[in-house]
Short mmCIF file of C-alpha atoms in Angstrom, two decimals:
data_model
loop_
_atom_site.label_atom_id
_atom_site.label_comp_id
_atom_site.label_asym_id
_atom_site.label_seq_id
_atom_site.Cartn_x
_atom_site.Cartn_y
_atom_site.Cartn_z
CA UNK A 1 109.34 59.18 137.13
CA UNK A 2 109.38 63.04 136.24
CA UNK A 3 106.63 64.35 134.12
CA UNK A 4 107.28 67.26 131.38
CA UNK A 5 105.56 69.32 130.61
CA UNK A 6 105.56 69.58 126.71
CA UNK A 7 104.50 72.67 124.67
CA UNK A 8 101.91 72.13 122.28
CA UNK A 9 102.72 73.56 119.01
CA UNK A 10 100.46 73.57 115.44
CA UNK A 11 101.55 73.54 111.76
CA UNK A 12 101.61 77.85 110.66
CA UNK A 13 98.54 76.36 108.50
CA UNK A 14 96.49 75.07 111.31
CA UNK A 15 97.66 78.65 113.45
CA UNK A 16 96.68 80.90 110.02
CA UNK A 17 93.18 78.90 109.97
CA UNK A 18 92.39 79.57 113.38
CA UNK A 19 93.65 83.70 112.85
CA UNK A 20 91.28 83.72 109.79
CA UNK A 21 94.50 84.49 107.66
CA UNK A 22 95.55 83.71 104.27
CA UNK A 23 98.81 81.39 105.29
CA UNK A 24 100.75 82.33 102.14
CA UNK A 25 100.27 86.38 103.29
CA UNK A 26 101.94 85.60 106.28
CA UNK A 27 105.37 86.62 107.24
CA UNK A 28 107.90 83.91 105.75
CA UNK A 29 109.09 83.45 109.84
CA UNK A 30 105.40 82.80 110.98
CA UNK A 31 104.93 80.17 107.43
CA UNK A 32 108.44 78.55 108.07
CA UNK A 33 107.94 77.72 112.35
CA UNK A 34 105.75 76.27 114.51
CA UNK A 35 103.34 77.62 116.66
CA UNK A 36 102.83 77.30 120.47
CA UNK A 37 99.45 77.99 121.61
CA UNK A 38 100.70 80.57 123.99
CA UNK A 39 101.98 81.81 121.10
CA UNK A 40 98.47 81.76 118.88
CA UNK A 41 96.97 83.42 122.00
CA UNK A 42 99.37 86.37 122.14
CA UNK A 43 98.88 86.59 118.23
CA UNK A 44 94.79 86.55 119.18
CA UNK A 45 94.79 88.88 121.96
CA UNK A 46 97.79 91.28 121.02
CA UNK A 47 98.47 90.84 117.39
CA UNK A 48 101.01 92.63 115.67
CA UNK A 49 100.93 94.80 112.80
CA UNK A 50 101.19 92.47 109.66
CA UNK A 51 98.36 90.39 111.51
CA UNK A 52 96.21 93.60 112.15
CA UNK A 53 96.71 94.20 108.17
CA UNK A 54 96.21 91.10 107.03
CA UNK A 55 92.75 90.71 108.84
CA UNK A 56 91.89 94.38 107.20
CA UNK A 57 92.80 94.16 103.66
CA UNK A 58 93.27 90.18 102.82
CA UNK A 59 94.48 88.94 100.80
CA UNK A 60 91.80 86.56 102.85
CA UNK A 61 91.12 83.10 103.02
CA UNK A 62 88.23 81.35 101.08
CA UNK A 63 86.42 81.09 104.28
CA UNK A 64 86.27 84.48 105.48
CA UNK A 65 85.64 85.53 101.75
CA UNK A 66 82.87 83.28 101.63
CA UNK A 67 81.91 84.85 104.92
CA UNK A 68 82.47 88.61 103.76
CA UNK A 69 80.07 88.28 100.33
CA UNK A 70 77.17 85.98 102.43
CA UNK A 71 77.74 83.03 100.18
CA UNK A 72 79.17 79.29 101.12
CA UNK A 73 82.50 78.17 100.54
CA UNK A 74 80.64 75.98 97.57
CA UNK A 75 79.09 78.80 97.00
CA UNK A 76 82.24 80.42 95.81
CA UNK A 77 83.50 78.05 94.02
CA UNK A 78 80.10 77.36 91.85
CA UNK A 79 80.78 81.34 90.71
CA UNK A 80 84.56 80.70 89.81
CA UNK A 81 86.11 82.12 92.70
CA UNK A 82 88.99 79.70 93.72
CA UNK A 83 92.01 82.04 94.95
CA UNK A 84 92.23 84.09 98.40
CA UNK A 85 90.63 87.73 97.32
CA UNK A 86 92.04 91.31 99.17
CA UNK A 87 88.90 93.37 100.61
CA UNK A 88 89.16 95.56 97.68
CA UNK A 89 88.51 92.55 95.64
CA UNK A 90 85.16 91.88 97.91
CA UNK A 91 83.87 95.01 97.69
CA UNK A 92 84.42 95.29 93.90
CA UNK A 93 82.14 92.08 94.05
CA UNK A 94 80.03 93.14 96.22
CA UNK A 95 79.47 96.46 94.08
CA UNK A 96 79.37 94.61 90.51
CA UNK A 97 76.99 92.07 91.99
CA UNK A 98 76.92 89.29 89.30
CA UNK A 99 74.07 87.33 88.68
CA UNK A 100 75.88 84.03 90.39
CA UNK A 101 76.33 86.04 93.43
CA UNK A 102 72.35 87.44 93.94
CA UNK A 103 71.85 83.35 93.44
CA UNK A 104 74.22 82.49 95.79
CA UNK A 105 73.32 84.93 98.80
CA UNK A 106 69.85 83.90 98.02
CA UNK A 107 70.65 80.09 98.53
CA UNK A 108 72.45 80.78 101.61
CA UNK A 109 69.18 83.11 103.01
CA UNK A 110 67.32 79.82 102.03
CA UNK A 111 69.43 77.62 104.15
CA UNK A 112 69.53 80.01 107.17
CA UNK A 113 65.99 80.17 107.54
CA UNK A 114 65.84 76.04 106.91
CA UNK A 115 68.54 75.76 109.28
CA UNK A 116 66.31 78.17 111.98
CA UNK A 117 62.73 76.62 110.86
CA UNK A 118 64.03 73.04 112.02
CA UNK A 119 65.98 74.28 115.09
CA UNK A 120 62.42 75.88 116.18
CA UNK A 121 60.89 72.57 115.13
CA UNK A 122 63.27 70.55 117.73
CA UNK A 123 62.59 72.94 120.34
CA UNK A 124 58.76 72.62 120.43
CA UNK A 125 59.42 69.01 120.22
CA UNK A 126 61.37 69.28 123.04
CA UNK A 127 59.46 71.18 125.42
CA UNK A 128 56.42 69.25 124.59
CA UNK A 129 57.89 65.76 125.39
CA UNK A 130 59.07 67.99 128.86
CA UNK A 131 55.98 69.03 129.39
CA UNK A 132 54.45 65.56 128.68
CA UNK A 133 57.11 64.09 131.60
CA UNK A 134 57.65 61.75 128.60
CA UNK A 135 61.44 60.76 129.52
CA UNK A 136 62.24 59.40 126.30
CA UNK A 137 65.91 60.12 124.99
#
């Protein structure tokens, strides 16, 4: 019996996700194919010139918006903002800083320390029960 060796290939929307693109920006030859992963890697460690763009001025997915303002993805959508934004768009937010957004960055600040106050937490626990030889899982 002879194996093959097949190539593994992704939807353009699972490749755009992992590029941190806005799939519908894309090139209508990367949104109409498939995607080896050799391929994704070449785009990740080589990528051309509509990728290179893309990544600088958006339009950008709600992720990396999300990401760019220091809000959650429900974050976003609690002010209104449901589409992919450009980074012009981001900065103009960023400079007009509405109300929604100061409450937003401020509930993600609140989170992040949470998120770090009960990581610190588990980590004392931790290297008490080690020092305790208590072997308890």
């Amino acid at each position: 019996m002879t194996s093959h060796q097949t190539t593994q290939t992704m939807k353009p929307a699972t490749a755009a996700k992992k590029l941190g693109v806005y799939l519908e920006a894309t090139p209508a030859e990367f949104r109409e194919g498939v995607v080896s992963r050799a391929e994704l890697s070449a785009l990740q460690t080589d990528p051309p010139q509509w990728l290179r763009d893309l990544r600088r001025d958006g339009p950008h997915p709600r992720p990396v918006v999300a990401s760019k303002l220091g809000v959650s993805i429900s974050g976003l959508a609690r002010g209104g903002v449901t589409e992919a934004l450009t980074t012009e768009q981001i900065e103009a937010l960023k400079a007009e800083d509405p109300e929604w957004l100061r409450r937003e960055r401020a509930t993600q600040a609140d989170v992040r320390k949470e998120t770090a106050r009960v990581k610190e937490k588990k980590a004392e626990q931790a290297a008490r029960a080690e020092g305790s030889g208590d072997a308890r899982s």
